[in-house]
XYZ file of C-alpha atoms in Angstrom:
533
model
C 50.690 -18.119 54.678
C 46.884 -18.037 54.620
C 45.157 -18.193 57.446
C 44.335 -22.623 57.063
C 47.371 -23.187 55.836
C 49.100 -26.452 56.144
C 52.431 -26.868 56.357
C 54.732 -29.925 57.148
C 54.011 -30.057 60.597
C 50.226 -29.579 60.633
C 48.214 -26.389 61.338
C 49.825 -23.084 61.872
C 49.390 -21.540 65.367
C 46.623 -19.056 63.643
C 45.081 -21.653 61.725
C 44.433 -23.648 65.024
C 42.912 -20.528 66.340
C 40.887 -19.184 63.664
C 39.917 -23.355 63.304
C 38.974 -23.261 66.418
C 36.554 -19.933 65.912
C 34.814 -21.298 62.745
C 33.778 -24.259 63.956
C 32.950 -22.732 67.330
C 30.674 -20.633 65.338
C 29.624 -23.169 62.926
C 28.196 -25.471 65.587
C 26.672 -22.215 67.010
C 24.892 -21.398 63.600
C 24.148 -25.067 62.923
C 22.554 -25.787 66.980
C 20.371 -22.508 66.667
C 19.451 -21.770 63.202
C 19.239 -26.218 61.579
C 16.412 -28.518 63.802
C 18.890 -31.205 65.669
C 18.568 -33.844 62.820
C 20.242 -31.369 60.525
C 22.753 -30.632 63.189
C 23.805 -34.063 63.477
C 23.512 -34.710 59.695
C 26.151 -31.844 59.285
C 28.679 -33.117 61.876
C 28.659 -36.743 60.467
C 29.761 -35.509 57.286
C 32.392 -33.428 58.388
C 33.828 -36.523 59.266
C 33.023 -38.037 56.489
C 34.476 -34.912 54.060
C 37.468 -35.787 56.629
C 38.671 -38.667 56.306
C 37.883 -38.222 52.255
C 40.436 -35.269 52.352
C 43.305 -37.525 54.416
C 43.375 -40.025 51.521
C 43.875 -37.268 48.876
C 40.243 -37.409 47.372
C 40.445 -33.222 46.568
C 37.904 -33.644 43.719
C 35.324 -36.113 45.707
C 35.618 -34.159 48.347
C 34.174 -31.009 46.698
C 31.554 -32.518 45.104
C 30.726 -33.605 48.496
C 30.742 -30.743 50.167
C 28.288 -29.074 47.002
C 25.592 -31.454 47.962
C 25.940 -31.841 51.689
C 25.195 -28.025 51.453
C 23.174 -28.189 49.076
C 21.064 -31.107 51.691
C 21.497 -28.434 54.325
C 19.821 -25.707 52.739
C 17.292 -28.179 51.896
C 16.724 -29.261 55.249
C 16.131 -25.257 56.514
C 13.838 -24.220 53.579
C 11.770 -27.576 54.463
C 11.717 -26.470 58.491
C 11.090 -23.354 57.822
C 8.130 -24.917 55.747
C 6.781 -26.840 58.536
C 6.772 -24.021 60.918
C 5.153 -22.064 58.698
C 2.489 -25.504 58.573
C 2.197 -25.549 61.923
C 1.144 -21.153 61.994
C -0.971 -21.591 59.472
C -2.389 -25.198 58.441
C -2.121 -26.031 62.460
C -0.437 -28.776 61.269
C 3.349 -29.919 60.200
C 4.750 -30.048 57.032
C 3.762 -34.072 54.698
C 5.951 -33.635 52.278
C 4.970 -36.881 50.571
C 1.780 -34.963 50.374
C 2.885 -31.491 50.330
C 4.796 -31.008 47.320
C 2.381 -30.897 45.248
C 0.937 -27.509 46.316
C 3.730 -25.876 44.770
C 1.759 -24.743 41.829
C -1.079 -23.568 43.929
C 1.257 -21.107 46.070
C 1.948 -20.048 42.854
C -1.394 -19.506 41.968
C -2.370 -18.129 45.364
C 0.738 -15.335 44.650
C 0.126 -14.775 41.274
C -3.623 -14.080 41.831
C -3.543 -12.041 44.744
C 0.012 -9.656 43.605
C 0.124 -10.441 39.870
C 2.414 -12.063 38.040
C 5.650 -10.007 38.026
C 5.529 -10.275 42.146
C 5.405 -14.821 41.697
C 7.902 -14.471 39.206
C 10.283 -12.589 41.779
C 9.200 -14.651 44.371
C 10.176 -17.979 42.455
C 13.419 -16.777 41.093
C 14.195 -15.126 44.665
C 13.865 -18.380 46.352
C 15.812 -20.174 44.196
C 18.808 -17.767 43.921
C 18.869 -18.168 48.476
C 18.737 -22.004 47.552
C 21.756 -21.779 45.411
C 23.813 -19.049 47.515
C 23.153 -21.109 50.082
C 24.214 -24.244 49.604
C 27.245 -22.109 48.273
C 28.139 -21.496 51.321
C 27.351 -24.359 53.360
C 29.493 -25.896 51.349
C 32.401 -23.737 50.737
C 32.365 -23.635 54.970
C 32.482 -27.070 55.254
C 35.038 -28.234 52.711
C 37.326 -25.821 53.902
C 36.682 -26.809 58.048
C 37.387 -30.738 56.732
C 40.432 -29.901 54.704
C 41.657 -27.916 57.517
C 41.512 -30.589 60.271
C 43.955 -33.754 61.146
C 42.645 -37.138 61.848
C 43.763 -37.030 65.351
C 42.107 -33.786 65.850
C 39.150 -35.526 65.093
C 38.951 -37.623 68.017
C 37.347 -34.231 70.032
C 34.596 -34.710 67.722
C 34.723 -38.301 67.329
C 32.112 -39.328 70.528
C 29.930 -36.809 68.667
C 29.967 -39.142 65.327
C 29.806 -42.301 67.722
C 26.370 -41.448 69.334
C 25.009 -39.726 66.254
C 25.056 -43.177 64.590
C 25.069 -46.185 67.485
C 22.560 -44.176 69.531
C 20.479 -42.765 67.389
C 18.548 -44.588 65.395
C 18.904 -43.133 61.296
C 15.492 -42.265 60.875
C 16.222 -39.266 62.929
C 18.745 -37.994 60.466
C 16.552 -34.669 59.120
C 18.661 -35.553 56.000
C 17.352 -39.636 55.673
C 14.129 -38.068 56.262
C 14.144 -35.885 53.577
C 14.977 -38.420 50.736
C 12.571 -40.405 52.621
C 10.172 -37.662 51.807
C 10.780 -36.860 48.489
C 10.697 -41.032 47.631
C 7.317 -41.458 49.306
C 6.113 -38.057 46.755
C 7.557 -40.125 43.858
C 5.529 -43.191 45.173
C 2.119 -41.107 45.649
C 2.539 -39.321 42.473
C 2.390 -42.579 41.389
C -0.582 -44.406 43.046
C 1.430 -46.350 45.411
C -0.139 -45.168 48.321
C -2.942 -47.253 50.934
C -5.656 -44.437 49.089
C -6.829 -46.661 46.481
C -8.430 -48.902 49.063
C -10.558 -46.021 50.345
C -11.827 -45.824 46.894
C -12.490 -49.418 46.310
C -14.458 -49.047 50.021
C -16.017 -45.521 48.077
C -16.900 -47.473 44.902
C -18.571 -50.602 46.825
C -20.539 -47.911 49.097
C -22.525 -46.756 45.534
C -24.137 -49.975 45.589
C -26.459 -49.032 48.730
C -27.245 -45.220 47.735
C -30.523 -44.993 46.590
C -30.251 -42.154 43.256
C -34.608 -41.326 43.359
C -34.568 -38.120 45.242
C -38.046 -38.783 44.676
C -38.404 -36.696 48.723
C -37.297 -33.373 46.515
C -40.329 -33.124 44.288
C -37.588 -31.495 41.783
C -37.126 -28.416 44.573
C -33.540 -26.633 43.473
C -30.087 -27.832 45.621
C -28.158 -25.237 45.690
C -24.634 -25.281 47.877
C -23.207 -21.389 48.552
C -20.064 -22.745 50.211
C -18.653 -18.986 51.856
C -14.624 -19.369 52.461
C -13.563 -19.282 55.628
C -16.154 -19.556 57.306
C -15.345 -21.139 60.241
C -16.349 -21.917 64.026
C -13.674 -19.191 65.145
C -16.886 -17.002 65.002
C -18.634 -18.709 68.013
C -15.016 -19.585 69.609
C -13.931 -15.576 69.689
C -15.778 -14.172 72.384
C -14.251 -10.622 71.275
C -16.034 -11.825 67.771
C -19.108 -13.720 68.890
C -21.591 -11.185 70.528
C -21.861 -9.395 67.459
C -22.220 -11.929 65.016
C -24.466 -14.022 66.888
C -26.900 -10.724 66.875
C -26.126 -10.562 63.018
C -26.779 -13.931 62.424
C -30.669 -13.950 64.700
C -31.670 -10.664 62.019
C -30.844 -13.379 58.919
C -33.126 -15.764 60.826
C -35.884 -13.644 61.368
C -35.363 -11.788 57.921
C -35.320 -15.576 56.033
C -38.318 -16.702 58.316
C -40.637 -13.444 56.993
C -40.164 -14.655 53.958
C -41.664 -17.775 54.162
C -37.873 -20.233 54.953
C -37.229 -22.769 58.207
C -33.671 -22.641 59.020
C -31.572 -25.571 60.740
C -27.744 -25.787 61.720
C -24.871 -28.186 62.839
C -21.627 -27.802 62.630
C -19.076 -29.957 59.723
C -15.838 -31.171 60.302
C -13.969 -30.312 57.213
C -10.972 -32.004 56.032
C -8.783 -28.960 55.241
C -7.750 -25.609 57.646
C -6.788 -22.417 56.842
C -6.660 -22.645 52.824
C -7.307 -25.878 50.017
C -10.900 -25.261 49.267
C -11.112 -27.653 46.767
C -9.980 -29.941 49.123
C -13.236 -29.377 51.194
C -15.302 -29.036 48.094
C -14.134 -32.658 46.873
C -15.079 -34.207 50.238
C -18.697 -33.391 49.834
C -19.040 -33.792 46.328
C -17.342 -37.341 46.249
C -18.225 -38.100 49.711
C -14.968 -39.466 50.068
C -12.648 -38.073 53.116
C -10.138 -35.908 50.928
C -7.406 -34.637 52.430
C -5.047 -33.139 49.936
C -4.053 -32.544 46.569
C -2.976 -35.836 45.242
C -6.410 -38.005 46.578
C -7.990 -34.854 45.143
C -6.205 -35.830 41.824
C -6.927 -39.098 42.450
C -11.229 -39.026 42.787
C -11.073 -37.119 39.749
C -9.758 -39.867 37.634
C -11.615 -42.441 39.899
C -15.379 -43.787 39.432
C -16.669 -43.262 42.430
C -20.096 -41.168 41.688
C -20.358 -37.724 42.880
C -22.659 -36.209 44.277
C -23.992 -34.026 41.082
C -24.774 -37.362 38.900
C -27.169 -38.143 41.230
C -29.060 -35.056 39.809
C -28.165 -35.026 36.492
C -29.339 -38.267 36.461
C -32.388 -36.932 37.764
C -33.206 -34.524 34.747
C -31.643 -31.905 37.108
C -28.936 -29.473 34.997
C -26.077 -29.111 37.101
C -24.000 -25.873 37.653
C -20.981 -25.194 38.715
C -20.406 -21.005 39.627
C -16.663 -20.786 40.060
C -15.968 -17.052 39.743
C -11.982 -18.171 40.912
C -11.254 -20.423 37.711
C -10.199 -18.522 34.872
C -9.393 -21.687 32.562
C -11.849 -22.295 29.307
C -11.334 -25.664 29.986
C -11.272 -28.321 32.556
C -11.329 -31.509 31.347
C -10.612 -33.362 34.947
C -13.794 -30.976 36.077
C -15.936 -33.526 33.837
C -16.145 -35.963 36.962
C -18.224 -34.198 38.708
C -21.119 -33.816 36.401
C -22.162 -30.533 35.562
C -24.380 -29.565 32.848
C -22.914 -25.668 32.986
C -20.185 -24.337 33.721
C -20.351 -20.494 34.762
C -16.375 -19.361 35.842
C -14.739 -15.740 35.383
C -15.361 -16.341 31.657
C -19.257 -16.393 31.985
C -19.556 -14.155 34.513
C -17.965 -11.779 32.530
C -17.088 -9.082 35.608
C -14.274 -6.480 34.522
C -13.500 -4.705 37.179
C -10.767 -4.567 40.191
C -9.779 -7.318 41.995
C -10.332 -7.633 45.894
C -7.256 -9.128 47.188
C -7.244 -12.926 46.116
C -10.751 -12.791 45.294
C -11.321 -11.860 42.115
C -15.044 -10.484 41.795
C -17.655 -9.632 44.845
C -19.790 -12.349 45.944
C -22.759 -10.403 45.448
C -21.948 -10.128 41.718
C -21.428 -13.324 41.527
C -24.672 -14.403 43.406
C -26.665 -11.577 40.695
C -24.997 -13.178 37.282
C -26.159 -16.804 38.627
C -29.122 -16.057 38.780
C -29.514 -14.468 35.073
C -27.369 -17.232 33.665
C -29.151 -19.970 35.717
C -32.157 -19.385 37.469
C -34.687 -17.326 34.711
C -34.250 -19.127 31.284
C -37.046 -22.250 32.891
C -38.382 -24.250 35.346
C -35.715 -26.823 35.125
C -34.582 -27.704 38.649
C -30.779 -26.734 39.401
C -28.346 -28.645 41.245
C -25.583 -26.032 41.606
C -22.346 -25.472 43.586
C -21.640 -22.401 44.381
C -18.406 -20.809 45.263
C -18.383 -16.858 47.257
C -14.696 -16.229 47.688
C -14.700 -12.176 49.465
C -13.941 -13.350 52.842
C -11.126 -14.878 51.586
C -7.406 -14.028 53.274
C -6.429 -11.449 53.828
C -9.834 -10.044 54.895
C -8.807 -6.500 54.145
C -10.485 -5.966 50.680
C -14.036 -5.714 51.905
C -16.220 -4.662 48.731
C -19.045 -2.524 49.498
C -22.592 -4.047 50.300
C -25.044 -2.805 47.924
C -28.563 -2.340 49.113
C -30.036 -0.957 46.101
C -32.425 -2.343 42.904
C -30.469 -5.468 41.717
C -29.030 -4.572 38.428
C -25.686 -4.527 37.269
C -24.475 -1.222 36.716
C -26.526 0.061 40.082
C -24.474 -2.888 42.005
C -21.497 -1.013 40.049
C -22.257 1.886 41.210
C -21.953 1.110 44.509
C -18.476 -0.966 44.035
C -16.796 2.728 42.668
C -17.440 3.644 45.686
C -14.995 1.843 47.466
C -12.079 0.471 45.547
C -10.028 -2.263 46.800
C -6.072 -1.706 47.674
C -3.157 -2.929 45.179
C -0.824 -2.493 48.065
C 1.072 -5.607 49.064
C 0.444 -4.295 52.853
C -2.775 -5.702 52.354
C -1.228 -8.959 54.148
C 0.573 -7.597 56.654
C -1.619 -7.213 59.734
C -4.336 -9.633 59.133
C -7.280 -9.375 62.340
C -9.638 -11.171 63.586
C -11.955 -7.674 63.413
C -11.115 -7.435 59.478
C -11.966 -11.477 59.370
C -15.154 -11.685 60.465
C -16.239 -8.080 58.502
C -15.185 -10.122 55.142
C -17.067 -12.922 56.420
C -20.227 -10.616 57.063
C -20.613 -9.032 53.884
C -20.699 -12.902 52.374
C -23.222 -13.983 54.619
C -24.919 -10.715 53.930
C -25.094 -11.562 50.183
C -26.626 -14.674 50.889
C -29.003 -13.889 53.040
C -29.920 -11.101 50.877
C -30.458 -13.164 47.523
C -32.258 -15.688 49.459
C -35.198 -13.411 51.197
C -35.221 -11.047 48.316
C -33.927 -12.530 45.602
C -34.848 -16.293 44.977
C -38.431 -17.338 44.075
C -38.151 -20.624 43.327
C -38.987 -23.903 45.843
C -35.598 -25.086 47.046
C -33.138 -26.975 50.068
C -30.180 -24.028 50.378
C -26.947 -25.166 51.719
C -24.861 -22.048 53.116
C -21.425 -23.474 54.623
C -17.549 -22.679 55.217
C -15.325 -24.418 53.715
C -12.813 -24.258 56.578
C -11.546 -22.230 59.235
C -9.658 -19.200 58.558
C -5.839 -19.494 59.247
C -4.549 -18.874 62.309
C -2.935 -15.385 61.994
C -6.840 -14.445 62.798
C -7.286 -16.825 65.781
C -6.879 -15.198 68.922
C -8.117 -18.271 70.307
C -6.997 -21.899 70.406
C -9.353 -23.983 68.087
C -6.600 -26.643 68.616
C -7.250 -26.769 71.843
C -10.934 -26.534 72.250
C -11.592 -29.435 69.915
C -12.791 -26.892 67.038
C -9.460 -26.599 64.121
C -11.946 -28.182 61.349
C -15.168 -27.328 62.567
C -17.515 -25.368 59.994
C -21.104 -24.140 60.384
C -23.684 -25.633 58.121
C -27.178 -23.639 57.731
C -30.181 -25.389 55.500
C -32.584 -22.833 54.379
C -36.145 -24.675 53.389
C -39.493 -23.942 53.082
C -40.147 -27.358 53.117
C -41.439 -27.715 56.433
C -41.861 -31.541 56.751
C -38.179 -32.096 55.579
C -37.352 -29.377 58.420
C -39.075 -31.455 60.824
C -36.395 -34.414 59.205
C -33.457 -32.244 59.490
C -34.607 -31.435 63.493
C -34.869 -35.092 64.004
C -31.365 -35.935 62.809
C -29.528 -33.473 64.832
C -29.906 -30.139 63.475
C -30.841 -27.315 65.367
C -33.634 -24.928 64.948
C -32.850 -21.569 63.218
C -28.976 -20.007 61.844
C -27.130 -21.119 65.543
C -25.690 -24.486 65.518
C -25.909 -26.562 68.894
C -21.879 -26.198 70.530
C -22.418 -29.531 71.646
C -23.647 -31.664 69.705
C -20.245 -33.557 67.664
C -20.125 -31.792 63.893
C -20.940 -34.469 61.065
C -17.781 -34.910 58.808
C -17.788 -33.444 55.583
C -17.608 -36.604 53.456
C -20.974 -37.973 55.504
C -23.027 -35.240 53.314
C -23.256 -36.962 50.349
C -24.991 -40.212 52.162
C -27.184 -38.189 54.301
C -28.821 -36.238 51.889
C -29.299 -38.830 49.344
C -31.156 -41.021 52.142
C -33.416 -38.277 53.021
C -34.296 -37.423 50.231
C -35.364 -40.987 49.435
C -36.530 -41.313 52.315
C -37.924 -39.639 55.855
C -36.400 -39.905 59.045
C -32.662 -40.785 58.208
C -30.193 -39.908 60.958
C -26.335 -38.773 61.327
């Protein structure tokens, strides 16, 4: 007789012992592996399946069991994702927004490890979901079909407490379903962000747009990937880093520049750089991809468009953009796109980064700064300091020419091994950021001969994988530096009056500026001296 077979008088003694052992294993599994809410879900569903089975609705039992298996698997998956978000991004998973990051996850794997690796990861994940769903469904259905109603009296208090003492919102399955439903509402624009957009459109009526104070100077943003306050907070990195910053400051001052700095508060952590870029360019606090997409289709006037209206050439430099067209990007008002195709880099990738920062800056100069004297607004993304921080190009100090740069790069070729994502270290992180900083400093001190207001800023802090200090406990989780470099003395003095520190070292006691406040600050500053933050 099969172990779980029933006789007319009930379950066999062997079946009773096996069933008891199975239930103990089941409870141990769910208590150790599942969140508390999911454990309650599972116990309640077993009770429901027993009732269905006793009513001889066997076919319904199979379908409910399969549904339960899928639900428990998805609960496990979201719990793993929640822990991953806490580890990498220092925040919990928000299904209503984070479901829309799945395409970005594919892009990250594909760009860093290739299309085959992305397909393997996706296929493996789907196979595991189906496998776990099947196993759970069989286990739960078998346990339910092997119990008699009177034997459920042992677990009845648990079920009763689950329903009467705990509110339904505490059930993980309910939270999962609610998260998916909220994601559907968000995708259809049914959330509170519309009020934010209305307020931003109203603010447009109060912002000046003449830019007269700039007097036709360039206005360039150099976004450095993962450049965050960790470099100040980590005692093992701080001294060396600040020593290099002082040397860079001396080089810039020798080239006739004034420098000032302050910390910013980014709207993202450890990734999703496009969200930080949008917060700066739109002047709206953007914290997720859904709101980023909403802004792309909004009537909120972005910063580049103000400059385009004043006859600036507005330039987007995005080495990781491998599309030929991006209609949604018309929102920003760029008149020249310098993306992967225009940059025309033919060398190897450096991990996630498609090309070295020095190459990007060299090509930006060739394509945008030597054609004519038209003032330029540019948003420049520099990616060499992107995780995993182990694929750092050789730094070129020779003549500023493509062939000379390529000869230098050939001396240190990047690895394609998957191990580059393992053992990410704070030291490698600091070295990667220094490569990007050195590239910008070299460009400004030795190559850039025009008049301009030049902003060097981080997009977000690095992931927690390289944090040896608790940035959250320090209150610095979202802090990134902003350095403003200019030859305009009066503008520099106004920046100091507005709370910026002289030099490349921000005052660590000053309150950081929200990224979304930069747009209004600069528009007012370029219209009227004496603006404060």
